[in-house]
CSV table of C-alpha atoms in Angstrom, one decimal:
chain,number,residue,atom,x,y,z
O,1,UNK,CA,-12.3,30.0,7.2
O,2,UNK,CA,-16.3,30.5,7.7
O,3,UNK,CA,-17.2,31.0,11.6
O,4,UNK,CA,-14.9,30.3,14.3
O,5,UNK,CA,-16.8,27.6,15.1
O,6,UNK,CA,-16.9,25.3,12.1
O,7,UNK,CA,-14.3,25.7,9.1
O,8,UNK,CA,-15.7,26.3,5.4
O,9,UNK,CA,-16.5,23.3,3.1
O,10,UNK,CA,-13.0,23.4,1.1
O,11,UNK,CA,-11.8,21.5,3.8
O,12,UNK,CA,-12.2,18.3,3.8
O,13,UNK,CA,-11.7,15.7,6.5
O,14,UNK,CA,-10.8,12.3,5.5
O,15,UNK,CA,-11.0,9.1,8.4
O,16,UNK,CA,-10.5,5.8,7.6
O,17,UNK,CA,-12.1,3.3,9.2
O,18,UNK,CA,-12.1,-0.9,9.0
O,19,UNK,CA,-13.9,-2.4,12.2
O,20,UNK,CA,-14.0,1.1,14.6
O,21,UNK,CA,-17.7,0.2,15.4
O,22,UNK,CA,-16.7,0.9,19.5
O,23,UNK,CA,-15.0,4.3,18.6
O,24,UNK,CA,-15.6,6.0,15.3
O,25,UNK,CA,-19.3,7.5,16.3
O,26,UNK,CA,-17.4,9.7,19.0
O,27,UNK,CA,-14.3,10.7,17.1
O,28,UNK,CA,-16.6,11.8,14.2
O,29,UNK,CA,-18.8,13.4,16.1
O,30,UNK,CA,-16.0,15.6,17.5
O,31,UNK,CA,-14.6,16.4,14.2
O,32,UNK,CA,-18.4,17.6,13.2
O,33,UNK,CA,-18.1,19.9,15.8
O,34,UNK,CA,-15.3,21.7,14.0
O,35,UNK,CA,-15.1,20.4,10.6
O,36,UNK,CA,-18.2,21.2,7.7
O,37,UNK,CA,-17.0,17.8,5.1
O,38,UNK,CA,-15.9,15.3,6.4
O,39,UNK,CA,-15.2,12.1,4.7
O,40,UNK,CA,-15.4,8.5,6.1
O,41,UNK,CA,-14.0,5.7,4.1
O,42,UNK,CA,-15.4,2.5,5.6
O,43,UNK,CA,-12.4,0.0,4.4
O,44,UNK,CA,-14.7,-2.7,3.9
O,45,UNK,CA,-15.6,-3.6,7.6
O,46,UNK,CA,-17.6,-6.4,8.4
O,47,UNK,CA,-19.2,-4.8,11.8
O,48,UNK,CA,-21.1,-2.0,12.2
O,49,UNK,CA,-18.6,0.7,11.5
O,50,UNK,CA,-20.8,2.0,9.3
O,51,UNK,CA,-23.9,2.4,11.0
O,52,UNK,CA,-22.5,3.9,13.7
O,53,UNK,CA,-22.3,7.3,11.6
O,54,UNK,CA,-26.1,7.4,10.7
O,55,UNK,CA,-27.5,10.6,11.9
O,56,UNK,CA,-23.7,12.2,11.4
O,57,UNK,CA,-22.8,14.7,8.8
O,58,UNK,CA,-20.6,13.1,7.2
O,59,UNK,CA,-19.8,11.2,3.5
O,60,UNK,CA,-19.7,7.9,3.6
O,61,UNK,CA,-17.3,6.1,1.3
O,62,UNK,CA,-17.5,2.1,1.4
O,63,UNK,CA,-14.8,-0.2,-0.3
O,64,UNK,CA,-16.6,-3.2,-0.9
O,65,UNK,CA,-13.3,-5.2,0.6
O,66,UNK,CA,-10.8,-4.2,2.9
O,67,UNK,CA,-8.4,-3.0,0.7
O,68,UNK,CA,-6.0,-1.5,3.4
O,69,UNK,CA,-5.1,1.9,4.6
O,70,UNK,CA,-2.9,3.1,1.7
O,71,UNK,CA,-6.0,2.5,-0.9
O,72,UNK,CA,-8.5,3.9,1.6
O,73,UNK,CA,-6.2,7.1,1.4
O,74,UNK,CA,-6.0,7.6,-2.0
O,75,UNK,CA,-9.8,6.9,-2.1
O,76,UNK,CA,-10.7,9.9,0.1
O,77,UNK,CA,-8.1,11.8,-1.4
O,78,UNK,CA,-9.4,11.2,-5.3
O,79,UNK,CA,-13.2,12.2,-3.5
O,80,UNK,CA,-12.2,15.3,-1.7
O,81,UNK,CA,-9.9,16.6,-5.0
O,82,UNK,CA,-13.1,15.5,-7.5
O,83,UNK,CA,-14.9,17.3,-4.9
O,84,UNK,CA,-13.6,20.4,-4.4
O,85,UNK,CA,-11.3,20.6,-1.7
O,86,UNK,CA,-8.9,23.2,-1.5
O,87,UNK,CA,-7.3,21.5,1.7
O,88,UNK,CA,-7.2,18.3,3.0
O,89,UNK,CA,-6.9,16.4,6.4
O,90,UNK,CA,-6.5,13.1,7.4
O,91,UNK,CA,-7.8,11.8,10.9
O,92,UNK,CA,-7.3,8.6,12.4
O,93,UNK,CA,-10.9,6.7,13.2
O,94,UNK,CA,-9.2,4.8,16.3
O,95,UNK,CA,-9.6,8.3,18.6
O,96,UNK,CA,-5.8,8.7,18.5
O,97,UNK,CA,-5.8,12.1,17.1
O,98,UNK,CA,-7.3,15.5,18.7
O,99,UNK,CA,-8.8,17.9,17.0
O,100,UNK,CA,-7.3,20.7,17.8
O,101,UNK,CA,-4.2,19.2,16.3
O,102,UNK,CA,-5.7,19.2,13.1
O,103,UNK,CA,-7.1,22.6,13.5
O,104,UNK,CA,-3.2,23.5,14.0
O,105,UNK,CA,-2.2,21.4,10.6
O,106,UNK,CA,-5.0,23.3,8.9
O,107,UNK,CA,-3.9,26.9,10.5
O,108,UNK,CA,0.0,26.2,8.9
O,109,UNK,CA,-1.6,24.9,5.3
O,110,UNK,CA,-3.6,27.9,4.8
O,111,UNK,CA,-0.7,30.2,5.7
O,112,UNK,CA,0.5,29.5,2.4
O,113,UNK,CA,4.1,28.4,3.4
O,114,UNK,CA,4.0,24.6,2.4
O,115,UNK,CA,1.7,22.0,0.7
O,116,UNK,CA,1.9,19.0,3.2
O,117,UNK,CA,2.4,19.4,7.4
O,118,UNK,CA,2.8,16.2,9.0
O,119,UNK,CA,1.9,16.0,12.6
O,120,UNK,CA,4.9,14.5,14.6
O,121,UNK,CA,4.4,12.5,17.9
O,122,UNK,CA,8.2,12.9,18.0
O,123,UNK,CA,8.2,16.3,18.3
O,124,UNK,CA,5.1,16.3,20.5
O,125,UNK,CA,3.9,14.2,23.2
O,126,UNK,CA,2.6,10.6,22.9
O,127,UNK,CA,0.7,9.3,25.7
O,128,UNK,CA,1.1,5.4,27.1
O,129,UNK,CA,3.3,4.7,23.7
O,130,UNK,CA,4.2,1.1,23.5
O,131,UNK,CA,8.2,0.2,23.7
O,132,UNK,CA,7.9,-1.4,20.6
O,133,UNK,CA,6.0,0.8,18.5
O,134,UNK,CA,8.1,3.6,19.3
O,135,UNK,CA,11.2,1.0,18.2
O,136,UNK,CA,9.6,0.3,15.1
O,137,UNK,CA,8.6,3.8,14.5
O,138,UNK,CA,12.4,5.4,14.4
O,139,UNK,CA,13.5,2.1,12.7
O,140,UNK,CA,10.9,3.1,10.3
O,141,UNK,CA,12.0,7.0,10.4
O,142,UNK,CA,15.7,6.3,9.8
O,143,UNK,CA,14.7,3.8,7.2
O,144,UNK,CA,12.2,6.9,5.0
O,145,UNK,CA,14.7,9.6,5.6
O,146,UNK,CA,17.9,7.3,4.3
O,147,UNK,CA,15.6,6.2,1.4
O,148,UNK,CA,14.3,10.1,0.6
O,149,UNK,CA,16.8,11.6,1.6
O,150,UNK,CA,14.4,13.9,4.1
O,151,UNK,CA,14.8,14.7,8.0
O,152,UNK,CA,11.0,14.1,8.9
O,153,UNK,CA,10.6,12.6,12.3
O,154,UNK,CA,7.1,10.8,11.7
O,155,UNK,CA,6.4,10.3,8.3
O,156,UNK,CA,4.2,8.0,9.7
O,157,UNK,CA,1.9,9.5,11.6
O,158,UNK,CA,-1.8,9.4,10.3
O,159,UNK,CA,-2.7,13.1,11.2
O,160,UNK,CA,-1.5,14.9,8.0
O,161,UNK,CA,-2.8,17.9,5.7
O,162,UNK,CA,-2.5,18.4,2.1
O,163,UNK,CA,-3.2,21.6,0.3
O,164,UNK,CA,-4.9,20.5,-3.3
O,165,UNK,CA,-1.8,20.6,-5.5
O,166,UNK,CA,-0.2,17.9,-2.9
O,167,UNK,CA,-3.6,15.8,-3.0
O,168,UNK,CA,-3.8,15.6,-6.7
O,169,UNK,CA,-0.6,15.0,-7.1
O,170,UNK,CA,-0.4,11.5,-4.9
O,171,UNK,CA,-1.5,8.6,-6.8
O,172,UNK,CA,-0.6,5.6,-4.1
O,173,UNK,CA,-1.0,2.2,-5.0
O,174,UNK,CA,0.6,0.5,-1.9
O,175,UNK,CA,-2.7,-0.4,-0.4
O,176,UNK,CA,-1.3,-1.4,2.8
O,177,UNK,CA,1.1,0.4,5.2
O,178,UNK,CA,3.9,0.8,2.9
O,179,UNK,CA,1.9,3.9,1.4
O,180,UNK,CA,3.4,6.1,3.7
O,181,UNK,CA,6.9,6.1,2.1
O,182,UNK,CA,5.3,5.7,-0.9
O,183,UNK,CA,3.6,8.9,-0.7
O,184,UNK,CA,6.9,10.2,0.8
O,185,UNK,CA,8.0,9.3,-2.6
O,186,UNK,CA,5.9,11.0,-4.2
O,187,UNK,CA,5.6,14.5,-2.7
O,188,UNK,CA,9.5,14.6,-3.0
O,189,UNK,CA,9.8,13.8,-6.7
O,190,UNK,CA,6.9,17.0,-7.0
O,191,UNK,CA,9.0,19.0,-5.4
O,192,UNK,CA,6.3,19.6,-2.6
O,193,UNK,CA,7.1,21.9,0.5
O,194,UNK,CA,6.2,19.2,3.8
O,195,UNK,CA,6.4,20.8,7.4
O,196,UNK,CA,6.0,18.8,10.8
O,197,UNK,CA,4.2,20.4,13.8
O,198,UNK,CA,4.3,18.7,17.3
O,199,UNK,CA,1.0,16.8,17.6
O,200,UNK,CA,-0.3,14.4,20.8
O,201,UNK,CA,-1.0,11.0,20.1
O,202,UNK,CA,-2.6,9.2,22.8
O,203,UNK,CA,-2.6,4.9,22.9
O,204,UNK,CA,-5.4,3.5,24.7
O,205,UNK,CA,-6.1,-0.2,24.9
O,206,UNK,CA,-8.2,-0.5,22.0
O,207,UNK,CA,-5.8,1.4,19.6
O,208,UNK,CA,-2.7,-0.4,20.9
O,209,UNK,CA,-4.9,-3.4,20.0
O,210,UNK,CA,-6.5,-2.2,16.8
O,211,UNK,CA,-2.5,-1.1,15.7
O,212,UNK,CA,-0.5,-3.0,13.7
O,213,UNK,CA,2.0,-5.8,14.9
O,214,UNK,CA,5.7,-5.5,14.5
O,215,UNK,CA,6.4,-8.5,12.8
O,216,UNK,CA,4.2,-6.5,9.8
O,217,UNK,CA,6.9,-4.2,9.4
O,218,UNK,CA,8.9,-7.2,7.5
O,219,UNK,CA,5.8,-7.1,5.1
O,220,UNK,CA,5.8,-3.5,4.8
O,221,UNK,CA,10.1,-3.5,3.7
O,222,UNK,CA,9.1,-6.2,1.3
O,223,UNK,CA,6.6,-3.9,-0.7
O,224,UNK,CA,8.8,-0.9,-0.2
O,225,UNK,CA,11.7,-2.3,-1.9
O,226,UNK,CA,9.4,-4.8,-4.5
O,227,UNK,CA,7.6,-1.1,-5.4
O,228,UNK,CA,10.9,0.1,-6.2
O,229,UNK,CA,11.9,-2.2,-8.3
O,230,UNK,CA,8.8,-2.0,-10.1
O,231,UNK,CA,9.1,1.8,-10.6
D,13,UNK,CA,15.9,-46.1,-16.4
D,14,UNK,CA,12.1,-46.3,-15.7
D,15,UNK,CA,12.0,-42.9,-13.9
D,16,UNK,CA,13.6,-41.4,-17.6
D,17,UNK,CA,11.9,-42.8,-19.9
D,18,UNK,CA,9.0,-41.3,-17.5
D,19,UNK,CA,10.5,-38.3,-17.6
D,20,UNK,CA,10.7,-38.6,-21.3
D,21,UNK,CA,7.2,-38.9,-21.9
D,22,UNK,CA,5.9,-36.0,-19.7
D,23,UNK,CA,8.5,-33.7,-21.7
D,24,UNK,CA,7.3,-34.8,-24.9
D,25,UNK,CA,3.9,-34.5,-23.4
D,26,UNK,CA,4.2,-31.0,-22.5
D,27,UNK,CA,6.4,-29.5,-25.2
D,28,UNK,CA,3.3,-31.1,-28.0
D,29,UNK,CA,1.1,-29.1,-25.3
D,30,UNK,CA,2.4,-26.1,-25.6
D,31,UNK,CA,3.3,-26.8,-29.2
D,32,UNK,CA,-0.4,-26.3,-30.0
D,33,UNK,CA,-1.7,-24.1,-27.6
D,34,UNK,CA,-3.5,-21.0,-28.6
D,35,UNK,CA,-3.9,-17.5,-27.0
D,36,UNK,CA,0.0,-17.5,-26.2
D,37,UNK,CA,2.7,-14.6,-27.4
D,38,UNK,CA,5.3,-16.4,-29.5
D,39,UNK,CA,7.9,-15.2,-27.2
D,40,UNK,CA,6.0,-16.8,-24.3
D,41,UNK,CA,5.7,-20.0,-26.3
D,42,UNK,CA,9.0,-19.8,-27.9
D,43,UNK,CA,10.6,-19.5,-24.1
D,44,UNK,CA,8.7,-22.6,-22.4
D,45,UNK,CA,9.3,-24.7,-26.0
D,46,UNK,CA,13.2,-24.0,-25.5
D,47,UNK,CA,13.2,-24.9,-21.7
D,48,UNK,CA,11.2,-27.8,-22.3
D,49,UNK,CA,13.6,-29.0,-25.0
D,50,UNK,CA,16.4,-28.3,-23.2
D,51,UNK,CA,15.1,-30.7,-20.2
D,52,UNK,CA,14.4,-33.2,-23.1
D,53,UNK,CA,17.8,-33.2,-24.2
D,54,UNK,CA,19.6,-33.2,-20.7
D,55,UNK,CA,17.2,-36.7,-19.7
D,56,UNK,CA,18.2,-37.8,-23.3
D,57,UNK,CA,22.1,-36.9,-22.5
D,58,UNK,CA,22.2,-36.5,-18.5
D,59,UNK,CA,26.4,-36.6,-19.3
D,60,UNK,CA,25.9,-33.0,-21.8
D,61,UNK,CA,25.1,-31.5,-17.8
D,62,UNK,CA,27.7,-32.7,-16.1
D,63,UNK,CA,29.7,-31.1,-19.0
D,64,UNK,CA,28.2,-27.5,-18.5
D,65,UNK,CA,28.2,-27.8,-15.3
D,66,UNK,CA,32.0,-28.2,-15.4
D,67,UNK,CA,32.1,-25.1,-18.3
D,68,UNK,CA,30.6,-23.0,-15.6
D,69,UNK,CA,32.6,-24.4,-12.7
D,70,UNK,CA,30.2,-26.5,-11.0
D,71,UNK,CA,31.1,-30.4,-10.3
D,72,UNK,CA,28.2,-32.4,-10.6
D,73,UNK,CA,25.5,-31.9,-14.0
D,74,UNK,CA,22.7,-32.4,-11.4
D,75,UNK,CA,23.7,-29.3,-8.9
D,76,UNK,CA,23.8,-27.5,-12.3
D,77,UNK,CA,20.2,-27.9,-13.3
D,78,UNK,CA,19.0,-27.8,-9.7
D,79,UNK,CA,20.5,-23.8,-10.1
D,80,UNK,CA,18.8,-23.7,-13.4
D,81,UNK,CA,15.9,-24.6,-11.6
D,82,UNK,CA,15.8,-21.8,-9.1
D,83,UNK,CA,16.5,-19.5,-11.0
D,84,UNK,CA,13.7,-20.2,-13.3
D,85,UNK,CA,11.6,-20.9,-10.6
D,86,UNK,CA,12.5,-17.4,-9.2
D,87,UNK,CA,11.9,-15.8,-12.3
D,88,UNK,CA,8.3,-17.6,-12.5
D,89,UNK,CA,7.6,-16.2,-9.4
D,90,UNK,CA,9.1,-12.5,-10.1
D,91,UNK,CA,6.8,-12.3,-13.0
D,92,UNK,CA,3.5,-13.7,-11.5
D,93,UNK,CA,4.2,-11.1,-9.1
D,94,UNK,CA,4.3,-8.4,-11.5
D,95,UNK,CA,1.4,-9.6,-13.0
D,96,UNK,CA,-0.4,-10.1,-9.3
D,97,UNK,CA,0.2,-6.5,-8.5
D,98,UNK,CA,-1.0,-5.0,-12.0
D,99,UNK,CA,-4.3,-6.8,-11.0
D,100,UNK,CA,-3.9,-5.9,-7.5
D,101,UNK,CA,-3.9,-2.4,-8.4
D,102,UNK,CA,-6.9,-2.3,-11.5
D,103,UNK,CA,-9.1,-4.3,-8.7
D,104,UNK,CA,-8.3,-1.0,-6.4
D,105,UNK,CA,-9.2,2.0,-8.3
D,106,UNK,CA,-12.5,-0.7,-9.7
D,107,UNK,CA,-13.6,-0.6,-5.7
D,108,UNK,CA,-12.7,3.2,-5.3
D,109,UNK,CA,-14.7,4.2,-8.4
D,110,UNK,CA,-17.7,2.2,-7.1
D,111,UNK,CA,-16.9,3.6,-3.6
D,112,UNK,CA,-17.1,7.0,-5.1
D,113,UNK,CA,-19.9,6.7,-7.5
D,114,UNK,CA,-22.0,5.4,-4.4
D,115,UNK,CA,-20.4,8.3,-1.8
D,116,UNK,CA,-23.7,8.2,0.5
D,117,UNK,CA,-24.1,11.4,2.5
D,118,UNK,CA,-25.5,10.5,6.1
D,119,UNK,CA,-26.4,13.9,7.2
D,120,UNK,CA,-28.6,17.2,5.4
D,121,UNK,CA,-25.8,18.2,3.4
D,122,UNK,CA,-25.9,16.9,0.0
D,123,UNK,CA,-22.5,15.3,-0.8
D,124,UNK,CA,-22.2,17.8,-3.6
């Protein structure tokens, strides 16, 4: 680490962002206050997402279409590893996360004693969580850990950290939701080291809005199972 | 009787089509020329069908080709999926190359 305030430039923050105009300025701007790199991969919105940042320190990655989360991932995570990172972090652009989550993920990584943390609501707190997102979530939960045979409890939580042997081993190409078991996939079959630590994720209006519907969850099987069969 | 010899003509139609296209594999071709001669010969014979139908265990020669028709039709689709997500993914790492090669630092820092 460099100061207490700020952490050195191997770390790298990733966000993505498609259409966060009303909230990524602040969320960036807190991450600034801790973090030296960080990376914003504009998923080919159509508002002002982008201009929000100017004045920010931050990289600014733009698809040229929304391509979905799972490529906007994989984008920030082929930057940061072309790029020097030695670890990696990846922070929701809809203000769900908190910082000093992350600074926790980051803490465990550099200990030395795994490659990948996954922050876990489950084992946290999650603040005004919708009935049916927290359904869908342990459907989703039971689903990854029958499929890769793991005991996570969020595998889908967005706030995650990666040391570089774990980022330049992922090469997702589920661009939309599905990439988390994808990448689930992959880590196992390295023979990566994943830990959870309890994190707080907070739903306010606009992210229970901005989130995905249920009914995409159908959409997000298909391309599981069609991507295994395509292995 | 009007509606076969219809049926007649647009096989023939196709199957010289295909015949003479260029720029297709010979398996590719081979496989349509076979199922379009097999459609040909089943409007020719529409009681040949019936009699697979029967081989396999099905009643009716039209129930038979109506299965032969899903599954083909399936097998259309699984393929122009394959072929959908091969594009889907050299479109992907074409935008994150360009996203990458046009990284645009906002602050001081340089983004090197």
């Amino acid at each position: 680490m460099g100061t207490d305030q700020t952490i050195d430039s191997r770390v790298f923050v990733i966000v993505r962002a498609y259409n966060e105009a009303t909230v990524i300025r602040d969320v960036v701007r807190q991450l600034c206050e801790r973090f030296d790199r960080i990376v914003v991969i504009d998923d080919g919105s159509t508002d002002s997402t982008a201009v929000c940042l100017n004045g920010l320190k931050v990289i600014l990655l733009r698809h040229c279409v929304n391509l979905g989360a799972g490529a906007a991932l994989q984008t920030g995570l082929t930057y940061a590893v072309t790029h020097g990172a030695d670890w990696i972090l990846t922070f929701d652009a809809d203000g769900q996360h908190r910082v000093e989550d992350a600074l926790a993920i980051l803490k465990l990584l550099q200990s030395g004693n795994c490659d990948v943390v996954f922050g876990s609501r489950f084992l946290g707190t999650t603040i005004n969580i919708p009935k049916t997102r927290k359904v869908l979530l342990l459907v989703a939960r039971w689903f990854s850990n029958r499929m890769f045979d793991t005991r996570l409890t969020d595998a889908h939580n967005g706030l995650r950290g990666f040391n570089r042997k774990a980022a330049a081993l992922l090469d997702l190409t589920q661009n939309g939701m599905a990439y988390a078991s994808e990448m689930l996939r992959q880590l196992k079959e390295g023979n990566m080291s994943i830990r959870e630590i309890p994190v707080t994720i907070e739903y306010t209006d606009y992210s229970r809005r901005k989130g995905q519907s249920s009914l995409n969850a159908v959409n997000i099987l298909i391309d599981l199972i069609m991507g295994r069969l395509m292995r | 009787m009007n509606f076969r010899y219809f049926l007649l003509i647009l096989l023939s139609t196709f199957f010289l089509y295909v015949l003479w296209l260029p720029k297709q594999t010979l398996v590719r071709k081979a496989f349509v020329l076979c199922f379009v001669a097999g459609m040909l010969v089943f409007a020719l014979n529409p009681d040949l069908s019936t009699e697979i139908a029967n081989y396999f265990g099905i009643v009716r020669g039209v129930d038979f080709l109506f299965y032969l028709s899903h599954l083909t039709l399936f097998f259309i689709a699984f393929v122009y999926y394959l072929r959908f997500r091969e594009m889907e993914i050299r479109f992907t790492k074409l935008a994150r190359q360009v996203a990458i090669d046009q990284a645009t630092n906002l602050g001081p820092r340089s983004p090197d």
